[in-house]
């Protein structure tokens, strides 16, 4: 299985510098959010010229680092509708250009009524929220189809698609059969202090609902600190990756394993490779 990292977890710089470090750190590829990682680029519509795309792709590929996933995260329910409009246009533009990077997927999340905080709001878990997210993402499967790639969304307890069932409903309603819709599974993001003990059940639900359509898994581990979940290096917390990773390898062998904000990257990577290899 191929293991990716978000380049902005390495730092911000040229694509060549990021590619060098991703390779030296031991990763096969990246989930690239251009604006967050590549110096001098905001990823806005119109900026992904052939020259820019070529420079970015070469910067990574020349170090044997692939770019299978682009990140174009935006909040579809933000109160500033100009931000929503720009975010949706940027997401669609990333879909149109994804194949030029060698990418198969463009990722985003489903937003929160807390605007830039991306945190829990009771309104997130309403039918109104579902319909607003649906309206924004409804055109994207067709854009993805025309570009020969797939959109990829991830849910989170604090966001509008707050449980796997809601994300599957969204997928079914905007792309029946998920021809151009894929899922990114982040078990940690579905957890909070009130449900974290059900993490294995949530993991199994994701595998069942999203079967055959999972683009990747974001890997995080955690411990309990007071009434909060606190991220720790992979394999040192409660998540249960020793149990989950062999199942992922068996059932989703083509899915990417993605480091997102992981602590102690070297030992976390050794831990993951010791299981999946």
PDB file of C-alpha atoms in Angstrom:
ATOM      1  CA  UNK A   1       0.000   0.000   0.000  1.00  0.00           C
ATOM      2  CA  UNK A   2       1.206   3.502  -0.790  1.00  0.00           C
ATOM      3  CA  UNK A   3       1.647   5.972   2.043  1.00  0.00           C
ATOM      4  CA  UNK A   4       1.171   9.696   1.513  1.00  0.00           C
ATOM      5  CA  UNK A   5       1.735  12.835   3.550  1.00  0.00           C
ATOM      6  CA  UNK A   6       0.277  16.316   3.242  1.00  0.00           C
ATOM      7  CA  UNK A   7       3.215  18.450   2.050  1.00  0.00           C
ATOM      8  CA  UNK A   8       2.197  21.366   4.279  1.00  0.00           C
ATOM      9  CA  UNK A   9       2.905  19.076   7.227  1.00  0.00           C
ATOM     10  CA  UNK A  10       6.494  19.188   5.976  1.00  0.00           C
ATOM     11  CA  UNK A  11       6.456  22.953   5.520  1.00  0.00           C
ATOM     12  CA  UNK A  12       5.916  25.526   2.780  1.00  0.00           C
ATOM     13  CA  UNK A  13       8.348  25.888  -0.073  1.00  0.00           C
ATOM     14  CA  UNK A  14       9.028  25.009  -3.683  1.00  0.00           C
ATOM     15  CA  UNK A  15       7.614  21.805  -5.110  1.00  0.00           C
ATOM     16  CA  UNK A  16      11.186  20.537  -5.562  1.00  0.00           C
ATOM     17  CA  UNK A  17      12.004  21.153  -1.887  1.00  0.00           C
ATOM     18  CA  UNK A  18       8.756  19.510  -0.776  1.00  0.00           C
ATOM     19  CA  UNK A  19       9.338  16.565  -3.098  1.00  0.00           C
ATOM     20  CA  UNK A  20      12.873  16.109  -1.817  1.00  0.00           C
ATOM     21  CA  UNK A  21      11.696  16.045   1.775  1.00  0.00           C
ATOM     22  CA  UNK A  22       8.690  13.800   1.139  1.00  0.00           C
ATOM     23  CA  UNK A  23      11.042  11.289  -0.490  1.00  0.00           C
ATOM     24  CA  UNK A  24      13.685  11.602   2.224  1.00  0.00           C
ATOM     25  CA  UNK A  25      11.043  11.152   4.918  1.00  0.00           C
ATOM     26  CA  UNK A  26      10.064   7.879   3.221  1.00  0.00           C
ATOM     27  CA  UNK A  27       6.718   8.652   1.573  1.00  0.00           C
ATOM     28  CA  UNK A  28       5.445   7.364  -1.750  1.00  0.00           C
ATOM     29  CA  UNK A  29       3.351  10.408  -2.551  1.00  0.00           C
ATOM     30  CA  UNK A  30       1.408  13.391  -1.300  1.00  0.00           C
ATOM     31  CA  UNK A  31      -2.095  14.710  -0.834  1.00  0.00           C
ATOM     32  CA  UNK A  32      -1.327  18.159  -2.172  1.00  0.00           C
ATOM     33  CA  UNK A  33      -3.155  21.313  -1.094  1.00  0.00           C
ATOM     34  CA  UNK A  34      -1.371  23.690  -3.452  1.00  0.00           C
ATOM     35  CA  UNK A  35      -2.184  26.923  -1.622  1.00  0.00           C
ATOM     36  CA  UNK A  36      -1.037  25.562   1.740  1.00  0.00           C
ATOM     37  CA  UNK A  37       2.179  23.935   0.528  1.00  0.00           C
ATOM     38  CA  UNK A  38       3.628  25.508  -2.593  1.00  0.00           C
ATOM     39  CA  UNK A  39       5.273  28.895  -2.171  1.00  0.00           C
ATOM     40  CA  UNK A  40       3.805  31.646  -4.298  1.00  0.00           C
ATOM     41  CA  UNK A  41       0.705  29.687  -5.347  1.00  0.00           C
ATOM     42  CA  UNK A  42      -2.889  30.199  -4.172  1.00  0.00           C
ATOM     43  CA  UNK A  43      -4.453  27.540  -6.409  1.00  0.00           C
ATOM     44  CA  UNK A  44      -7.259  29.887  -7.468  1.00  0.00           C
ATOM     45  CA  UNK A  45      -9.082  29.396 -10.771  1.00  0.00           C
ATOM     46  CA  UNK A  46      -6.918  30.558 -13.661  1.00  0.00           C
ATOM     47  CA  UNK A  47      -3.621  30.098 -11.844  1.00  0.00           C
ATOM     48  CA  UNK A  48      -3.024  26.451 -12.745  1.00  0.00           C
ATOM     49  CA  UNK A  49      -1.354  27.204 -16.057  1.00  0.00           C
ATOM     50  CA  UNK A  50       0.530  24.479 -17.935  1.00  0.00           C
ATOM     51  CA  UNK A  51       3.810  25.952 -16.708  1.00  0.00           C
ATOM     52  CA  UNK A  52       2.712  26.024 -13.057  1.00  0.00           C
ATOM     53  CA  UNK A  53       1.322  22.496 -13.221  1.00  0.00           C
ATOM     54  CA  UNK A  54       4.479  21.211 -14.911  1.00  0.00           C
ATOM     55  CA  UNK A  55       6.763  22.826 -12.328  1.00  0.00           C
ATOM     56  CA  UNK A  56       4.766  21.416  -9.423  1.00  0.00           C
ATOM     57  CA  UNK A  57       4.421  17.935 -10.889  1.00  0.00           C
ATOM     58  CA  UNK A  58       8.087  17.755 -11.870  1.00  0.00           C
ATOM     59  CA  UNK A  59       9.125  19.005  -8.433  1.00  0.00           C
ATOM     60  CA  UNK A  60       7.529  15.969  -6.828  1.00  0.00           C
ATOM     61  CA  UNK A  61       7.801  13.331  -9.547  1.00  0.00           C
ATOM     62  CA  UNK A  62      11.533  13.922 -10.083  1.00  0.00           C
ATOM     63  CA  UNK A  63      12.021  12.581  -6.542  1.00  0.00           C
ATOM     64  CA  UNK A  64       9.765   9.560  -7.161  1.00  0.00           C
ATOM     65  CA  UNK A  65       6.935  11.184  -5.220  1.00  0.00           C
ATOM     66  CA  UNK A  66       3.516  10.986  -6.869  1.00  0.00           C
ATOM     67  CA  UNK A  67       0.519  13.299  -6.457  1.00  0.00           C
ATOM     68  CA  UNK A  68      -2.535  11.009  -6.508  1.00  0.00           C
ATOM     69  CA  UNK A  69      -4.763  13.374  -4.496  1.00  0.00           C
ATOM     70  CA  UNK A  70      -5.223  17.131  -4.634  1.00  0.00           C
ATOM     71  CA  UNK A  71      -6.776  18.985  -1.702  1.00  0.00           C
ATOM     72  CA  UNK A  72      -9.137  21.885  -2.452  1.00  0.00           C
ATOM     73  CA  UNK A  73     -10.851  22.165   0.908  1.00  0.00           C
ATOM     74  CA  UNK A  74     -13.541  24.809   1.376  1.00  0.00           C
ATOM     75  CA  UNK A  75     -16.563  25.371   3.611  1.00  0.00           C
ATOM     76  CA  UNK A  76     -19.766  24.986   1.541  1.00  0.00           C
ATOM     77  CA  UNK A  77     -21.945  26.461   4.317  1.00  0.00           C
ATOM     78  CA  UNK A  78     -19.775  29.461   5.195  1.00  0.00           C
ATOM     79  CA  UNK A  79     -21.800  32.593   5.973  1.00  0.00           C
ATOM     80  CA  UNK A  80     -19.681  34.565   3.487  1.00  0.00           C
ATOM     81  CA  UNK A  81     -21.197  33.399   0.196  1.00  0.00           C
ATOM     82  CA  UNK A  82     -18.366  34.966  -1.796  1.00  0.00           C
ATOM     83  CA  UNK A  83     -16.023  32.541  -0.026  1.00  0.00           C
ATOM     84  CA  UNK A  84     -18.347  29.657  -0.870  1.00  0.00           C
ATOM     85  CA  UNK A  85     -18.501  30.703  -4.524  1.00  0.00           C
ATOM     86  CA  UNK A  86     -14.715  30.990  -4.797  1.00  0.00           C
ATOM     87  CA  UNK A  87     -14.234  27.688  -2.935  1.00  0.00           C
ATOM     88  CA  UNK A  88     -16.611  25.846  -5.258  1.00  0.00           C
ATOM     89  CA  UNK A  89     -15.006  27.370  -8.354  1.00  0.00           C
ATOM     90  CA  UNK A  90     -11.566  26.446  -7.053  1.00  0.00           C
ATOM     91  CA  UNK A  91     -12.691  22.893  -6.309  1.00  0.00           C
ATOM     92  CA  UNK A  92     -14.156  22.486  -9.808  1.00  0.00           C
ATOM     93  CA  UNK A  93     -10.999  23.950 -11.360  1.00  0.00           C
ATOM     94  CA  UNK A  94      -8.865  21.470  -9.408  1.00  0.00           C
ATOM     95  CA  UNK A  95     -11.023  18.645 -10.798  1.00  0.00           C
ATOM     96  CA  UNK A  96     -10.441  19.925 -14.339  1.00  0.00           C
ATOM     97  CA  UNK A  97      -6.663  20.062 -13.847  1.00  0.00           C
ATOM     98  CA  UNK A  98      -6.184  17.035 -11.560  1.00  0.00           C
ATOM     99  CA  UNK A  99      -5.116  14.595 -14.279  1.00  0.00           C
ATOM    100  CA  UNK A 100      -2.369  17.010 -15.359  1.00  0.00           C
ATOM    101  CA  UNK A 101      -0.786  16.489 -11.940  1.00  0.00           C
ATOM    102  CA  UNK A 102      -1.224  12.739 -12.231  1.00  0.00           C
ATOM    103  CA  UNK A 103      -3.991  12.966  -9.614  1.00  0.00           C
ATOM    104  CA  UNK A 104      -7.078  10.759  -9.550  1.00  0.00           C
ATOM    105  CA  UNK A 105      -8.972  12.548  -6.784  1.00  0.00           C
ATOM    106  CA  UNK A 106      -9.706  16.022  -5.430  1.00  0.00           C
ATOM    107  CA  UNK A 107     -10.554  16.111  -1.746  1.00  0.00           C
ATOM    108  CA  UNK A 108     -12.658  18.392   0.441  1.00  0.00           C
ATOM    109  CA  UNK A 109     -14.715  18.304   3.618  1.00  0.00           C
ATOM    110  CA  UNK A 110     -18.352  19.232   4.120  1.00  0.00           C
ATOM    111  CA  UNK A 111     -18.091  22.362   6.250  1.00  0.00           C
ATOM    112  CA  UNK A 112     -19.553  23.863   9.402  1.00  0.00           C
ATOM    113  CA  UNK A 113     -21.792  26.792  10.260  1.00  0.00           C
ATOM    114  CA  UNK A 114     -18.980  27.970  12.538  1.00  0.00           C
ATOM    115  CA  UNK A 115     -17.340  29.340   9.406  1.00  0.00           C
ATOM    116  CA  UNK A 116     -13.531  29.344   9.600  1.00  0.00           C
ATOM    117  CA  UNK A 117     -13.425  27.378  12.848  1.00  0.00           C
ATOM    118  CA  UNK A 118     -14.760  24.198  11.213  1.00  0.00           C
ATOM    119  CA  UNK A 119     -16.120  23.018  14.585  1.00  0.00           C
ATOM    120  CA  UNK A 120     -19.358  21.524  15.895  1.00  0.00           C
ATOM    121  CA  UNK A 121     -22.503  23.604  15.543  1.00  0.00           C
ATOM    122  CA  UNK A 122     -25.962  22.108  16.236  1.00  0.00           C
ATOM    123  CA  UNK A 123     -27.160  23.449  12.892  1.00  0.00           C
ATOM    124  CA  UNK A 124     -24.617  21.208  11.131  1.00  0.00           C
ATOM    125  CA  UNK A 125     -26.745  18.204  12.022  1.00  0.00           C
ATOM    126  CA  UNK A 126     -29.926  19.420  10.310  1.00  0.00           C
ATOM    127  CA  UNK A 127     -31.680  18.715   7.034  1.00  0.00           C
ATOM    128  CA  UNK A 128     -31.073  22.335   6.056  1.00  0.00           C
ATOM    129  CA  UNK A 129     -27.329  21.748   6.358  1.00  0.00           C
ATOM    130  CA  UNK A 130     -27.540  18.593   4.273  1.00  0.00           C
ATOM    131  CA  UNK A 131     -29.432  20.354   1.513  1.00  0.00           C
ATOM    132  CA  UNK A 132     -27.054  23.317   1.462  1.00  0.00           C
ATOM    133  CA  UNK A 133     -24.013  21.053   1.137  1.00  0.00           C
ATOM    134  CA  UNK A 134     -25.796  19.013  -1.515  1.00  0.00           C
ATOM    135  CA  UNK A 135     -26.582  22.129  -3.557  1.00  0.00           C
ATOM    136  CA  UNK A 136     -22.922  23.181  -3.634  1.00  0.00           C
ATOM    137  CA  UNK A 137     -21.444  19.777  -4.486  1.00  0.00           C
ATOM    138  CA  UNK A 138     -24.216  18.563  -6.835  1.00  0.00           C
ATOM    139  CA  UNK A 139     -22.485  19.758 -10.047  1.00  0.00           C
ATOM    140  CA  UNK A 140     -19.108  18.257  -9.139  1.00  0.00           C
ATOM    141  CA  UNK A 141     -19.588  14.600 -10.214  1.00  0.00           C
ATOM    142  CA  UNK A 142     -20.262  15.787 -13.782  1.00  0.00           C
ATOM    143  CA  UNK A 143     -17.202  18.065 -13.723  1.00  0.00           C
ATOM    144  CA  UNK A 144     -15.160  15.113 -12.435  1.00  0.00           C
ATOM    145  CA  UNK A 145     -16.584  12.805 -15.102  1.00  0.00           C
ATOM    146  CA  UNK A 146     -15.682  15.214 -17.899  1.00  0.00           C
ATOM    147  CA  UNK A 147     -12.157  15.459 -16.484  1.00  0.00           C
ATOM    148  CA  UNK A 148     -11.773  11.697 -16.071  1.00  0.00           C
ATOM    149  CA  UNK A 149     -11.220  11.908 -12.295  1.00  0.00           C
ATOM    150  CA  UNK A 150     -13.242  11.653  -9.078  1.00  0.00           C
ATOM    151  CA  UNK A 151     -14.300  14.020  -6.357  1.00  0.00           C
ATOM    152  CA  UNK A 152     -13.486  12.757  -2.843  1.00  0.00           C
ATOM    153  CA  UNK A 153     -15.217  13.947   0.320  1.00  0.00           C
ATOM    154  CA  UNK A 154     -14.665  13.176   3.975  1.00  0.00           C
ATOM    155  CA  UNK A 155     -17.090  13.520   6.834  1.00  0.00           C
ATOM    156  CA  UNK A 156     -16.495  14.573  10.438  1.00  0.00           C
ATOM    157  CA  UNK A 157     -18.575  14.668  13.594  1.00  0.00           C
ATOM    158  CA  UNK A 158     -18.191  18.456  13.815  1.00  0.00           C
ATOM    159  CA  UNK A 159     -19.131  18.981  10.155  1.00  0.00           C
ATOM    160  CA  UNK A 160     -22.342  18.786   8.145  1.00  0.00           C
ATOM    161  CA  UNK A 161     -21.802  15.162   7.088  1.00  0.00           C
ATOM    162  CA  UNK A 162     -21.372  14.231  10.729  1.00  0.00           C
ATOM    163  CA  UNK A 163     -21.603  10.468  10.383  1.00  0.00           C
ATOM    164  CA  UNK A 164     -20.799   8.011   7.575  1.00  0.00           C
ATOM    165  CA  UNK A 165     -24.464   7.450   6.814  1.00  0.00           C
ATOM    166  CA  UNK A 166     -24.946  11.132   5.956  1.00  0.00           C
ATOM    167  CA  UNK A 167     -21.949  11.187   3.609  1.00  0.00           C
ATOM    168  CA  UNK A 168     -23.227   8.056   1.853  1.00  0.00           C
ATOM    169  CA  UNK A 169     -26.636   9.682   1.471  1.00  0.00           C
ATOM    170  CA  UNK A 170     -24.980  12.725  -0.113  1.00  0.00           C
ATOM    171  CA  UNK A 171     -23.049  10.503  -2.501  1.00  0.00           C
ATOM    172  CA  UNK A 172     -26.176   8.545  -3.440  1.00  0.00           C
ATOM    173  CA  UNK A 173     -28.146  11.700  -4.147  1.00  0.00           C
ATOM    174  CA  UNK A 174     -25.569  13.531  -6.281  1.00  0.00           C
ATOM    175  CA  UNK A 175     -23.862  10.558  -7.942  1.00  0.00           C
ATOM    176  CA  UNK A 176     -25.928   7.350  -7.756  1.00  0.00           C
ATOM    177  CA  UNK A 177     -23.578   4.406  -7.955  1.00  0.00           C
ATOM    178  CA  UNK A 178     -20.622   6.648  -7.132  1.00  0.00           C
ATOM    179  CA  UNK A 179     -19.223   6.618 -10.648  1.00  0.00           C
ATOM    180  CA  UNK A 180     -17.215   9.787  -9.951  1.00  0.00           C
ATOM    181  CA  UNK A 181     -17.614  10.157  -6.182  1.00  0.00           C
ATOM    182  CA  UNK A 182     -15.121   8.646  -3.761  1.00  0.00           C
ATOM    183  CA  UNK A 183     -14.750   8.695   0.005  1.00  0.00           C
ATOM    184  CA  UNK A 184     -11.847   9.622   2.231  1.00  0.00           C
ATOM    185  CA  UNK A 185     -12.172   7.929   5.607  1.00  0.00           C
ATOM    186  CA  UNK A 186     -10.850   9.677   8.698  1.00  0.00           C
ATOM    187  CA  UNK A 187     -12.072   7.659  11.675  1.00  0.00           C
ATOM    188  CA  UNK A 188     -10.647  10.168  14.144  1.00  0.00           C
ATOM    189  CA  UNK A 189     -12.711  12.948  12.583  1.00  0.00           C
ATOM    190  CA  UNK A 190     -15.926  11.047  13.305  1.00  0.00           C
ATOM    191  CA  UNK A 191     -15.043  10.799  16.996  1.00  0.00           C
ATOM    192  CA  UNK A 192     -15.633  12.962  20.061  1.00  0.00           C
ATOM    193  CA  UNK A 193     -15.589  12.214  23.765  1.00  0.00           C
ATOM    194  CA  UNK A 194     -19.133  10.850  23.633  1.00  0.00           C
ATOM    195  CA  UNK A 195     -18.627   8.204  20.958  1.00  0.00           C
ATOM    196  CA  UNK A 196     -14.897   7.398  20.732  1.00  0.00           C
ATOM    197  CA  UNK A 197     -15.398   3.962  22.288  1.00  0.00           C
ATOM    198  CA  UNK A 198     -17.453   3.066  19.202  1.00  0.00           C
ATOM    199  CA  UNK A 199     -14.509   3.707  16.849  1.00  0.00           C
ATOM    200  CA  UNK A 200     -14.349   0.070  15.670  1.00  0.00           C
ATOM    201  CA  UNK A 201     -18.058   0.138  14.904  1.00  0.00           C
ATOM    202  CA  UNK A 202     -17.679   3.403  12.972  1.00  0.00           C
ATOM    203  CA  UNK A 203     -14.708   1.947  11.083  1.00  0.00           C
ATOM    204  CA  UNK A 204     -16.769  -1.105  10.107  1.00  0.00           C
ATOM    205  CA  UNK A 205     -19.662   1.114   9.031  1.00  0.00           C
ATOM    206  CA  UNK A 206     -17.351   3.076   6.715  1.00  0.00           C
ATOM    207  CA  UNK A 207     -15.989  -0.114   5.155  1.00  0.00           C
ATOM    208  CA  UNK A 208     -19.506  -1.414   4.583  1.00  0.00           C
ATOM    209  CA  UNK A 209     -21.125   1.775   3.264  1.00  0.00           C
ATOM    210  CA  UNK A 210     -18.197   2.955   1.146  1.00  0.00           C
ATOM    211  CA  UNK A 211     -17.114  -0.471  -0.098  1.00  0.00           C
ATOM    212  CA  UNK A 212     -15.070  -0.299  -3.290  1.00  0.00           C
ATOM    213  CA  UNK A 213     -15.206   3.505  -3.356  1.00  0.00           C
ATOM    214  CA  UNK A 214     -12.618   4.526  -0.740  1.00  0.00           C
ATOM    215  CA  UNK A 215      -9.828   6.699  -2.128  1.00  0.00           C
ATOM    216  CA  UNK A 216      -7.830   6.855   1.079  1.00  0.00           C
ATOM    217  CA  UNK A 217      -7.644   6.739   4.848  1.00  0.00           C
ATOM    218  CA  UNK A 218      -6.337   9.598   6.963  1.00  0.00           C
ATOM    219  CA  UNK A 219      -4.312   8.109   9.786  1.00  0.00           C
ATOM    220  CA  UNK A 220      -4.467   9.617  13.268  1.00  0.00           C
ATOM    221  CA  UNK A 221      -4.136   8.203  16.779  1.00  0.00           C
ATOM    222  CA  UNK A 222      -5.281   9.670  20.063  1.00  0.00           C
ATOM    223  CA  UNK A 223      -5.533   9.478  23.838  1.00  0.00           C
ATOM    224  CA  UNK A 224      -8.054  11.023  26.210  1.00  0.00           C
ATOM    225  CA  UNK A 225      -6.963  14.251  27.898  1.00  0.00           C
ATOM    226  CA  UNK A 226      -9.702  15.425  30.260  1.00  0.00           C
ATOM    227  CA  UNK A 227     -12.816  15.545  28.094  1.00  0.00           C
ATOM    228  CA  UNK A 228     -10.893  16.012  24.837  1.00  0.00           C
ATOM    229  CA  UNK A 229      -9.258  13.704  22.320  1.00  0.00           C
ATOM    230  CA  UNK A 230      -5.561  14.468  21.932  1.00  0.00           C
ATOM    231  CA  UNK A 231      -3.546  13.372  18.899  1.00  0.00           C
ATOM    232  CA  UNK A 232      -0.480  11.196  19.583  1.00  0.00           C
ATOM    233  CA  UNK A 233       1.985   9.272  17.340  1.00  0.00           C
ATOM    234  CA  UNK A 234       0.485   6.394  15.387  1.00  0.00           C
ATOM    235  CA  UNK A 235       0.421   3.138  17.301  1.00  0.00           C
ATOM    236  CA  UNK A 236       0.763   4.792  20.713  1.00  0.00           C
ATOM    237  CA  UNK A 237      -2.908   5.649  21.296  1.00  0.00           C
ATOM    238  CA  UNK A 238      -6.341   4.106  21.558  1.00  0.00           C
ATOM    239  CA  UNK A 239      -7.400   3.977  17.911  1.00  0.00           C
ATOM    240  CA  UNK A 240      -6.443   0.367  17.261  1.00  0.00           C
ATOM    241  CA  UNK A 241      -4.409   0.623  14.068  1.00  0.00           C
ATOM    242  CA  UNK A 242      -2.824  -2.790  14.712  1.00  0.00           C
ATOM    243  CA  UNK A 243      -6.298  -4.207  14.133  1.00  0.00           C
ATOM    244  CA  UNK A 244      -7.534  -1.742  11.511  1.00  0.00           C
ATOM    245  CA  UNK A 245      -4.566  -1.661   9.125  1.00  0.00           C
ATOM    246  CA  UNK A 246      -4.584  -5.379   8.235  1.00  0.00           C
ATOM    247  CA  UNK A 247      -8.313  -5.101   7.478  1.00  0.00           C
ATOM    248  CA  UNK A 248      -7.705  -2.055   5.280  1.00  0.00           C
ATOM    249  CA  UNK A 249      -4.923  -3.877   3.454  1.00  0.00           C
ATOM    250  CA  UNK A 250      -7.173  -6.880   2.843  1.00  0.00           C
ATOM    251  CA  UNK A 251     -10.355  -5.028   1.886  1.00  0.00           C
ATOM    252  CA  UNK A 252      -9.057  -1.775   0.346  1.00  0.00           C
ATOM    253  CA  UNK A 253      -5.608  -2.619  -1.068  1.00  0.00           C
ATOM    254  CA  UNK A 254      -5.701   0.253  -3.582  1.00  0.00           C
ATOM    255  CA  UNK A 255      -6.599   2.919  -1.032  1.00  0.00           C
ATOM    256  CA  UNK A 256      -3.925   5.388   0.008  1.00  0.00           C
ATOM    257  CA  UNK A 257      -2.809   5.694   3.627  1.00  0.00           C
ATOM    258  CA  UNK A 258      -2.445   9.392   4.352  1.00  0.00           C
ATOM    259  CA  UNK A 259      -0.553  11.053   7.201  1.00  0.00           C
ATOM    260  CA  UNK A 260      -2.465  14.137   8.347  1.00  0.00           C
ATOM    261  CA  UNK A 261      -0.979  16.155  11.180  1.00  0.00           C
ATOM    262  CA  UNK A 262       0.751  13.029  12.503  1.00  0.00           C
ATOM    263  CA  UNK A 263       3.125  13.423  15.451  1.00  0.00           C
ATOM    264  CA  UNK A 264       6.586  11.803  15.441  1.00  0.00           C
ATOM    265  CA  UNK A 265       6.450  11.064  11.732  1.00  0.00           C
ATOM    266  CA  UNK A 266       9.543   8.775  11.574  1.00  0.00           C
ATOM    267  CA  UNK A 267       8.336   6.331  14.227  1.00  0.00           C
ATOM    268  CA  UNK A 268       4.727   6.576  13.061  1.00  0.00           C
ATOM    269  CA  UNK A 269       5.841   5.643   9.534  1.00  0.00           C
ATOM    270  CA  UNK A 270       7.902   2.719  10.819  1.00  0.00           C
ATOM    271  CA  UNK A 271       4.858   1.522  12.749  1.00  0.00           C
ATOM    272  CA  UNK A 272       2.548   1.661   9.704  1.00  0.00           C
ATOM    273  CA  UNK A 273       5.046   0.038   7.348  1.00  0.00           C
ATOM    274  CA  UNK A 274       5.723  -2.756   9.848  1.00  0.00           C
ATOM    275  CA  UNK A 275       2.057  -3.731   9.517  1.00  0.00           C
ATOM    276  CA  UNK A 276       1.171  -3.104   5.880  1.00  0.00           C
ATOM    277  CA  UNK A 277       4.415  -4.497   4.443  1.00  0.00           C
TER     278      UNK A 277
END
